Short mmCIF file of C-alpha atoms and ligand atoms in Angstrom, two decimals:
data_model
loop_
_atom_site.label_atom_id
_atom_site.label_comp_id
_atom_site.label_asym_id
_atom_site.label_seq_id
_atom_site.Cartn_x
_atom_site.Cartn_y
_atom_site.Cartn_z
CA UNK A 1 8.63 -28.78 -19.52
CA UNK A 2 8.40 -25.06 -19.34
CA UNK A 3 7.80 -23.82 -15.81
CA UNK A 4 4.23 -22.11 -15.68
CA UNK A 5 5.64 -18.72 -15.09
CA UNK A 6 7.26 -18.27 -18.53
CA UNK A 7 3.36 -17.24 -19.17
CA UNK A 8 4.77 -14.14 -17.81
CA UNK A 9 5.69 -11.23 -20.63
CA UNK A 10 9.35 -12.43 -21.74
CA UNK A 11 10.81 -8.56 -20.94
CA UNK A 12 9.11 -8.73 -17.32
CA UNK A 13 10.93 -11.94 -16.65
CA UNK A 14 14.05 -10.41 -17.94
CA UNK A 15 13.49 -7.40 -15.47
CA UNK A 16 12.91 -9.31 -12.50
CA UNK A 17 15.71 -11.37 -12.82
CA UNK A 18 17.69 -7.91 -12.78
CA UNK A 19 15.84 -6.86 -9.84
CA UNK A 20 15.43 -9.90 -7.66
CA UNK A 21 19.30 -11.32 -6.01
CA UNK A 22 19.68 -14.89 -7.49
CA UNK A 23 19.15 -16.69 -4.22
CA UNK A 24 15.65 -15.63 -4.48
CA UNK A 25 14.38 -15.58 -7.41
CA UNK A 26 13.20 -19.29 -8.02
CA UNK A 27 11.01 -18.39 -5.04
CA UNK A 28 9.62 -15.30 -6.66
CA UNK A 29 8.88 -17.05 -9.89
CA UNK A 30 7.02 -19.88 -8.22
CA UNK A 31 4.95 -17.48 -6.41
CA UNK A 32 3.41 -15.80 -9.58
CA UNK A 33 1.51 -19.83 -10.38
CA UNK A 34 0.99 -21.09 -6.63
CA UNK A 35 -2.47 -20.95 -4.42
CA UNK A 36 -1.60 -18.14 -1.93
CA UNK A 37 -2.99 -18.31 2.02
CA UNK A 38 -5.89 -15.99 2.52
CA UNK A 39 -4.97 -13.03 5.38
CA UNK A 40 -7.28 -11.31 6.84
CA UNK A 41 -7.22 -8.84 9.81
CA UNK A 42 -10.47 -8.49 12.59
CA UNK A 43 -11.89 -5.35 12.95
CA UNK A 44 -11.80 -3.91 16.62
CA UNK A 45 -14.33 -1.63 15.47
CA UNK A 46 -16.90 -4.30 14.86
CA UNK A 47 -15.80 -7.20 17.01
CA UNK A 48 -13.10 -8.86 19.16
CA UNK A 49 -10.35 -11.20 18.30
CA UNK A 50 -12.14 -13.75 20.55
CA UNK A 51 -15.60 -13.22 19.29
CA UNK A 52 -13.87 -13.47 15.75
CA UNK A 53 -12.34 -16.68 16.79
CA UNK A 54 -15.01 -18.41 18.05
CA UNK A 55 -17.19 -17.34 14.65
CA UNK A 56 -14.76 -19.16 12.83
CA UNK A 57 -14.28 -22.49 14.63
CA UNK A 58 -18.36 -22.40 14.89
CA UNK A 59 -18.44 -22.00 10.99
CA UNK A 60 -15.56 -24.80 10.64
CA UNK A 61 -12.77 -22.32 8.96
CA UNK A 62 -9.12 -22.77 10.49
CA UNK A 63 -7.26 -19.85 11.03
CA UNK A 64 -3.72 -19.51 11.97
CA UNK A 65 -3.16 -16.32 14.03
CA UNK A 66 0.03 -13.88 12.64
CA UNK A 67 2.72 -13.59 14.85
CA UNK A 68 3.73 -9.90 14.57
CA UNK A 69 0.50 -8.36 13.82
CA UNK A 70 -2.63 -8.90 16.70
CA UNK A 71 -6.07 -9.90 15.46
CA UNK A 72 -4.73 -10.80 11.87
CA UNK A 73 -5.16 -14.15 10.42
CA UNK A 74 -4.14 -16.90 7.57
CA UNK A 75 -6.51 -19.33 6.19
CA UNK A 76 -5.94 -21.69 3.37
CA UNK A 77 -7.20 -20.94 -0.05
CA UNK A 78 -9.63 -23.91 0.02
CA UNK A 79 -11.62 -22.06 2.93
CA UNK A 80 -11.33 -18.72 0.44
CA UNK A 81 -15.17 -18.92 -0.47
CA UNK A 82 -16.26 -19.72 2.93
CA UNK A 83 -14.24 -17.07 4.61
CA UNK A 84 -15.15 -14.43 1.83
CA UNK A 85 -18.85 -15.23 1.95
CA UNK A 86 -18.69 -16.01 6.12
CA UNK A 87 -21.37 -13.16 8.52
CA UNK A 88 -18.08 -11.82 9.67
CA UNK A 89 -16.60 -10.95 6.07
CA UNK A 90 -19.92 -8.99 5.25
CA UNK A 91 -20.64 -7.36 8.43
CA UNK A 92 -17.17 -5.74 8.54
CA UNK A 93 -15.88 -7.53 11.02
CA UNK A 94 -12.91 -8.96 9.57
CA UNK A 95 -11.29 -7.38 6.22
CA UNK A 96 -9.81 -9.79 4.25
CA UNK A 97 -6.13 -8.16 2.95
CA UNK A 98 -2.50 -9.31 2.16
CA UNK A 99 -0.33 -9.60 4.60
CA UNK A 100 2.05 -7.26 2.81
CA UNK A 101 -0.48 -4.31 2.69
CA UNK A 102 -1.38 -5.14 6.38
CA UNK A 103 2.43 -4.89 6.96
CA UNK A 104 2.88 -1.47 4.78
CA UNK A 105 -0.10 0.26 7.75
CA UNK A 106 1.19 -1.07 10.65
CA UNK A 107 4.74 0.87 9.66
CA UNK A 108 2.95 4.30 8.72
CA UNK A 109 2.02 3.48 12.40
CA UNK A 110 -1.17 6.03 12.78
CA UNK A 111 -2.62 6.91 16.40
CA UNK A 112 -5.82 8.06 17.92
CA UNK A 113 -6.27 11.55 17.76
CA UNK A 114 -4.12 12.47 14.59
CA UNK A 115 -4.92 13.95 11.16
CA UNK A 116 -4.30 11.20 8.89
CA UNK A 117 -4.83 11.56 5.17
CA UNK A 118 -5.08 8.31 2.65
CA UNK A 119 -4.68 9.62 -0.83
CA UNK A 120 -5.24 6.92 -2.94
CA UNK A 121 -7.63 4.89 -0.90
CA UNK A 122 -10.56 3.02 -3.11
CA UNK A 123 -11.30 0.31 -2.01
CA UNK A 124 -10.45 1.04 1.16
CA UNK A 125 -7.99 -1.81 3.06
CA UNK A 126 -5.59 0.49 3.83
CA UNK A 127 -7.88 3.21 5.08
CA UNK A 128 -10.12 0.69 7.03
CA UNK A 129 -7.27 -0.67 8.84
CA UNK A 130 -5.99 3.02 9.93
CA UNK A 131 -9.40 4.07 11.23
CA UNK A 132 -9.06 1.08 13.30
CA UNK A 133 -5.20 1.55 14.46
CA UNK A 134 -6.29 5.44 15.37
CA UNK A 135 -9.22 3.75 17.34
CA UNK A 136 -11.90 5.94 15.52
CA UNK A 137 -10.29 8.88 16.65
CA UNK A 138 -8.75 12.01 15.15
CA UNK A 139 -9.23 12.83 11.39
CA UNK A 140 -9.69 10.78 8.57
CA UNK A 141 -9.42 12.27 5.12
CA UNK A 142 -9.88 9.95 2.09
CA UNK A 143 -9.16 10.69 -1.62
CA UNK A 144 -10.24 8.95 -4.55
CA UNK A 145 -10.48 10.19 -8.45
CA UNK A 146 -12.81 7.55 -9.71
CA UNK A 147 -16.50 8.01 -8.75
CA UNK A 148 -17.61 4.07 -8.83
CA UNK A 149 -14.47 2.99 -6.65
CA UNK A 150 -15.41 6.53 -4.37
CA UNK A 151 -19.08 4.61 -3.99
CA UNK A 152 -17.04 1.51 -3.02
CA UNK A 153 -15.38 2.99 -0.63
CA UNK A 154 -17.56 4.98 1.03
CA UNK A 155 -19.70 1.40 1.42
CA UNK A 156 -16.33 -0.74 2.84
CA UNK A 157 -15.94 2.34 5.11
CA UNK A 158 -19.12 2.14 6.78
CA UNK A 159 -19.53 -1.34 7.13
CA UNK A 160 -16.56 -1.07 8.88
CA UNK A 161 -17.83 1.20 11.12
CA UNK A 162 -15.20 4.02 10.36
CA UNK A 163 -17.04 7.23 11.70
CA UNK A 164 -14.06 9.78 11.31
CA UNK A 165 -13.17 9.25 7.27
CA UNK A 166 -13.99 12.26 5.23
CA UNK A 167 -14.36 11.48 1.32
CA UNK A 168 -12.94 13.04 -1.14
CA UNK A 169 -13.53 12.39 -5.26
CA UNK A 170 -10.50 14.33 -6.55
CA UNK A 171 -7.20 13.82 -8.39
CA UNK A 172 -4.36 13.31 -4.95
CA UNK A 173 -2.04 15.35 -6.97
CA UNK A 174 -3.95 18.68 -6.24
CA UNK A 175 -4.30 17.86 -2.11
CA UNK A 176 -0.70 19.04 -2.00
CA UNK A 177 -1.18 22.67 -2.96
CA UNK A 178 -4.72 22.64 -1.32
CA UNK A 179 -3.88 22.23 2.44
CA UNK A 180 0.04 22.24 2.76
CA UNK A 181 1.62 21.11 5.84
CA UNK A 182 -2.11 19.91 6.88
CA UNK A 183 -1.52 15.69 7.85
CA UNK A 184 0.86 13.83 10.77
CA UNK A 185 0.92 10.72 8.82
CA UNK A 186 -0.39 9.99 4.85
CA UNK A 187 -0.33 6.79 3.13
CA UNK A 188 0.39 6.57 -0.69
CA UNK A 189 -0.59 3.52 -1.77
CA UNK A 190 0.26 4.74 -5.17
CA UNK A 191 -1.41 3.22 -8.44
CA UNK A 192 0.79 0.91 -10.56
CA UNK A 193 0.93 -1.61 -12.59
CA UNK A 194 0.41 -4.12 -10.13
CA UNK A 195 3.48 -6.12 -11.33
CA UNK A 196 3.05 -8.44 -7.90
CA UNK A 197 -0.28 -8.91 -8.45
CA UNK A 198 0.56 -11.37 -11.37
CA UNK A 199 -0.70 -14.54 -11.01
CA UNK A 200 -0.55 -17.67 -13.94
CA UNK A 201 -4.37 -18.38 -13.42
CA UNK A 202 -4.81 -14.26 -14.27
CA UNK A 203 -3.61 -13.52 -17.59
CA UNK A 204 -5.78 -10.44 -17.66
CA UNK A 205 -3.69 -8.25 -15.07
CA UNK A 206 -0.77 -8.67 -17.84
CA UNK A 207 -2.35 -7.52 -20.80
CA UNK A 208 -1.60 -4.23 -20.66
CA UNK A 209 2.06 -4.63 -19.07
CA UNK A 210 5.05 -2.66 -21.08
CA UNK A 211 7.54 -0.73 -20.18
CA UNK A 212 5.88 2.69 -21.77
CA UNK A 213 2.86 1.90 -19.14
CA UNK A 214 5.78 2.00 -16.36
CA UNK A 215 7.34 5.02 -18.00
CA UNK A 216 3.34 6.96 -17.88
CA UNK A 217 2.46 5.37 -14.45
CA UNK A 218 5.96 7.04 -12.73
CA UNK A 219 4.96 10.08 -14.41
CA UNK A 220 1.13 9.92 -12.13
CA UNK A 221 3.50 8.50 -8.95
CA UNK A 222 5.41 11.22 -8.85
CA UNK A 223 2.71 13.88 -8.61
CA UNK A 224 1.17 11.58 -6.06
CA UNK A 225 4.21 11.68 -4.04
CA UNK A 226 5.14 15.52 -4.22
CA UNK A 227 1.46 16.72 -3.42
CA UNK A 228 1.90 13.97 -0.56
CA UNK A 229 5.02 15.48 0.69
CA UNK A 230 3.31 19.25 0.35
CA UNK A 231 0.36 18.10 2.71
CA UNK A 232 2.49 16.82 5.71
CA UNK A 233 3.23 18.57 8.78
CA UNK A 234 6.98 19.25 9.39
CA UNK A 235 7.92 15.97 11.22
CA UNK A 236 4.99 13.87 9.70
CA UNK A 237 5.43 10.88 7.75
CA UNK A 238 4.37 9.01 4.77
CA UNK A 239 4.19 5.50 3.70
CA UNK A 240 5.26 4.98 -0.20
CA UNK A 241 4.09 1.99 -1.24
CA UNK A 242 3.15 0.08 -4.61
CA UNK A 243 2.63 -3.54 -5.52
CA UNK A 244 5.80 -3.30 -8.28
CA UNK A 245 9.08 -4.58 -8.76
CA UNK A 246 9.65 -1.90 -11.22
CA UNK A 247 12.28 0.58 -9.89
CA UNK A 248 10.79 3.57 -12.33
CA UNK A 249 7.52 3.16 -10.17
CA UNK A 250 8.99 2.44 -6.79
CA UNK A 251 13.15 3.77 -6.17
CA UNK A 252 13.10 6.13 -8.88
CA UNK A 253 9.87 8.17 -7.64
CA UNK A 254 11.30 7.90 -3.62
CA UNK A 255 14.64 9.44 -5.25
CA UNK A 256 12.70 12.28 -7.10
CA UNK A 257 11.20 13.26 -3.63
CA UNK A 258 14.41 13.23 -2.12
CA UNK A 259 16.06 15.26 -4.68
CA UNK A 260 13.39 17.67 -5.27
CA UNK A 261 12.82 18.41 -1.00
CA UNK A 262 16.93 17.78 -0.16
CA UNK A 263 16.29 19.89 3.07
CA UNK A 264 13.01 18.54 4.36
CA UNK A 265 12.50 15.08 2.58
CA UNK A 266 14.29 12.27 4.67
CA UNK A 267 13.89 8.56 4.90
CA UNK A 268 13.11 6.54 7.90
CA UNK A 269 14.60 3.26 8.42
CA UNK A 270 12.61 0.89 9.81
CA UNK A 271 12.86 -3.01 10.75
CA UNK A 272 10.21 -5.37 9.08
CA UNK A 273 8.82 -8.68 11.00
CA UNK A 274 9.48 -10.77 7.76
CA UNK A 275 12.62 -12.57 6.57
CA UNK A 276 12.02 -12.44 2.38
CA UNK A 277 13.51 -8.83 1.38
CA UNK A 278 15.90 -7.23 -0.20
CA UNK A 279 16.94 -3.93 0.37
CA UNK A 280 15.63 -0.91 -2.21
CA UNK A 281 17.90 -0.92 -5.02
CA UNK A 282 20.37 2.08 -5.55
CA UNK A 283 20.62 1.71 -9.10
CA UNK A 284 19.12 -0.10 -11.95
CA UNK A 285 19.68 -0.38 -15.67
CA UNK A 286 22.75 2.44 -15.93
CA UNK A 287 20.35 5.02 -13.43
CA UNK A 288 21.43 5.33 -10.13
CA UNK A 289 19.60 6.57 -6.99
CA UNK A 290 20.27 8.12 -3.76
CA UNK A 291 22.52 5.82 -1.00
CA UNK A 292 19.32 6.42 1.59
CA UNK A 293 16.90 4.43 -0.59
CA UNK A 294 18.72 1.52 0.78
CA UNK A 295 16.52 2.09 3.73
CA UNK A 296 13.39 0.73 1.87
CA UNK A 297 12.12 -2.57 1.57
CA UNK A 298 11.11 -4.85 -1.08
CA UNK A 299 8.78 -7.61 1.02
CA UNK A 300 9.32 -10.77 -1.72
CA UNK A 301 6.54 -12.66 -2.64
CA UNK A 302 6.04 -16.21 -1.69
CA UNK A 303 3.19 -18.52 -0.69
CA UNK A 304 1.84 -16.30 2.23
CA UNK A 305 3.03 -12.81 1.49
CA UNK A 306 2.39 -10.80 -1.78
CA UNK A 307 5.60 -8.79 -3.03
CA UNK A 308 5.64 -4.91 -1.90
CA UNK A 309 7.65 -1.80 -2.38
CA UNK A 310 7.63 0.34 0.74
CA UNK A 311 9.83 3.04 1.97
CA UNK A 312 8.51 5.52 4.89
CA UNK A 313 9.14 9.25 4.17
CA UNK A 314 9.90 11.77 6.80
CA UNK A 315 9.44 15.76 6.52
CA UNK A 316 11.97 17.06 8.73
CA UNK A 317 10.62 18.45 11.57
CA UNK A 318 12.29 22.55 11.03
CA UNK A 319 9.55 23.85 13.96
CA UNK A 320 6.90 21.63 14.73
CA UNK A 321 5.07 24.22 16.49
CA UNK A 322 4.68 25.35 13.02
CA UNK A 323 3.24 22.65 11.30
CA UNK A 324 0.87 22.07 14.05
CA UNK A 325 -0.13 25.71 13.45
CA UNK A 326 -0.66 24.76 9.75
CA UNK A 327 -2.42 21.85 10.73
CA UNK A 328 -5.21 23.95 12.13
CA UNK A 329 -5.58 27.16 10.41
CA UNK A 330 -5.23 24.69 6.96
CA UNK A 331 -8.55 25.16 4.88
CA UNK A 332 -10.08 21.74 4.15
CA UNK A 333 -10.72 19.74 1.07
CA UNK A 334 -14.43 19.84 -0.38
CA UNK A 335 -16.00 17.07 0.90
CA UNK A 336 -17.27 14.50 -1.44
CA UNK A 337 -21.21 14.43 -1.35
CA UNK A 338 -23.22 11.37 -2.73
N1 LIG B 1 -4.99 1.80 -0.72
C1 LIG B 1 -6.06 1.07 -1.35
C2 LIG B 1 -6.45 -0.10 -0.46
O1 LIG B 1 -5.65 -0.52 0.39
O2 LIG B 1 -7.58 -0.58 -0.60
C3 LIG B 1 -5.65 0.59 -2.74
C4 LIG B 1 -5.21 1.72 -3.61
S1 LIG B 1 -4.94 1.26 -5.28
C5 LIG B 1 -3.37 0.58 -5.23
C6 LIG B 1 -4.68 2.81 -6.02
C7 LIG B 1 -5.91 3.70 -6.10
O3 LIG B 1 -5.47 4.97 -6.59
C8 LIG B 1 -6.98 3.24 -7.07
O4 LIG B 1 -8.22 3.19 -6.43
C9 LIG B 1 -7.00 4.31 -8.16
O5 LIG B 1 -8.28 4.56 -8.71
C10 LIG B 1 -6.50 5.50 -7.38
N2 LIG B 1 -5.94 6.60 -8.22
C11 LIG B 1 -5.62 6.60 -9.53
N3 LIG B 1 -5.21 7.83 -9.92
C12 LIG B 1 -5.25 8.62 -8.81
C13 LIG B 1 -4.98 9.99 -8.57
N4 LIG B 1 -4.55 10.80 -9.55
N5 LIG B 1 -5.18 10.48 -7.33
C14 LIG B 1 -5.59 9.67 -6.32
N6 LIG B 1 -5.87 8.35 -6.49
C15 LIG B 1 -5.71 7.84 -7.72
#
């Protein structure tokens, strides 16, 4: 019998298995048809881990608690409708988010007190989860192109109880050239073609999935990524991240960076909690990219984790006196009103 993922578009198959090392792969493939765990993180700014706890046993959900990350949860998918549904999930006080996108904030690693931007933020995980890490503290600026997932956010944000975002409905690729050398840390959570995302039971995601849309979405990233670059502070940093295996989206925009910003553009090598990776690829079909991009991670899908490219950008700090300079003579982006 033909295993459920050959579903999957025959030339995405073909790619993965060019991407993926051969050890791993049967465990990639298996992960696009079986029930994932549920993760979700509690919200310090609405509750406690123990209050959290003690909601759930009262309401009968299990929840095993994540080693490497405090306050952040698995349940399994038969509790999804009573966890999504539970007081907790619609009062903000827990978030329900893969672990890999929980992963991808805690390495961007924001603190109280900083200028943080998130330029691609709708619906609002990521963001959520830094206002929480930076302890409601510091700037938060938010950017988002699409007016009904700006309205989304905006709501997620406040039920969260996130009092220092700032919203912004604009295109990320003009924040860049707006306030240069503004942010400590920004998260790209770029759009893609959510190639991870692809599940057996969701033929929908893949309608759309060709290698032309990869070709047009790199084109997007890597405006994304360069305005990105522009708006950090010399010695900031950036998380890079997309939910693709496809190198044009993922190594191939990190190498752009790097060869377009050779003096100032650096990556950061960081270790991950999590034993399914691979390294980021330094070449792929006849293209090769720069040795550093070794340094970023591919987080492999399997029955708790969704896959993830992620790779954590420096700007160089030249004189940070500088940048902090920047950071507060900087004009600021219009704010988004409702
Ligand atoms: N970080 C979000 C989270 O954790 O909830 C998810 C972000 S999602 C992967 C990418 C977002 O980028 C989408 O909301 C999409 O509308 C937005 N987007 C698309 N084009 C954009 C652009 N030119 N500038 C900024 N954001 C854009």
């Amino acid at each position: 019998m033909r295993p459920p993922s050959d579903r999957l578009p025959h030339d995405f198959l073909e790619r993965l298995r060019r991407i993926v090392p051969g050890d791993q792969i049967e465990q990639v493939l298996a992960s696009f048809h079986e029930p994932k765990m549920l993760a979700f993180r509690v919200n310090p700014l609405r509750t406690s881990i123990d209050e959290a706890s003690a909601e759930l046993q009262r309401q009968g959900i299990p929840a095993e608690p994540v080693a490497w990350s405090a306050g952040t949860f698995l349940v399994d998918p038969e509790y999804r409708a009573a966890l999504t549904h539970s007081s907790l999930c619609e009062s903000g006080a827990i978030y329900v988010q893969g672990l890999s996108s929980i992963l991808a904030t805690q390495v961007l690693d924001p603190q109280p007190g900083e200028q943080v931007l998130d330029l691609a933020a709708a619906p609002g995980g990521k963001a959520t989860h830094i206002a929480a890490l930076m302890k409601n503290q510091g700037w938060l600026s938010v950017v988002e192109p699409i007016r009904a997932r700006m309205y989304t956010l905006a709501e997620i944000l406040n039920r969260a109880g996130v009092t220092i975002a700032h919203t912004y409905l604009m295109d990320g690729r003009r924040v860049g050239r707006k306030v240069p050398g503004r942010f400590d840390r920004v998260m790209l959570d770029a759009p893609c073609s959510g190639e991870a995302r692809f599940h057996t039971s969701r033929p929908d995601a893949w309608k759309f999935w060709s290698e032309r849309k990869l070709r047009e979405q790199s084109r997007k990233q890597i405006g994304l990524i360069r305005s990105a670059f522009q708006s950090l502070r010399p010695g900031g940093r950036m998380l890079y991240g997309t939910c693709s295996f496809a190198p044009e989206e993922n190594e191939a925009i990190v190498d752009h960076l790097l060869a377009s910003f050779p003096k100032d553009a650096d990556l950061e090598s960081v270790s991950l909690p999590v034993d399914h990776w691979q390294q980021g690829l330094t070449c792929f079909h006849g293209r090769t990219f720069d040795e550093r991009l070794k340094h970023a991670w591919r987080i492999l899908p399997n029955s708790r984790h969704d896959g993830y490219f992620l790779a954590l950008v420096t700007q160089r700090a030249i004189d940070p006196a500088v940048g902090r300079r920047n950071t507060m003579n900087s004009p600021d982006l219009l704010p988004h009103r409702q």
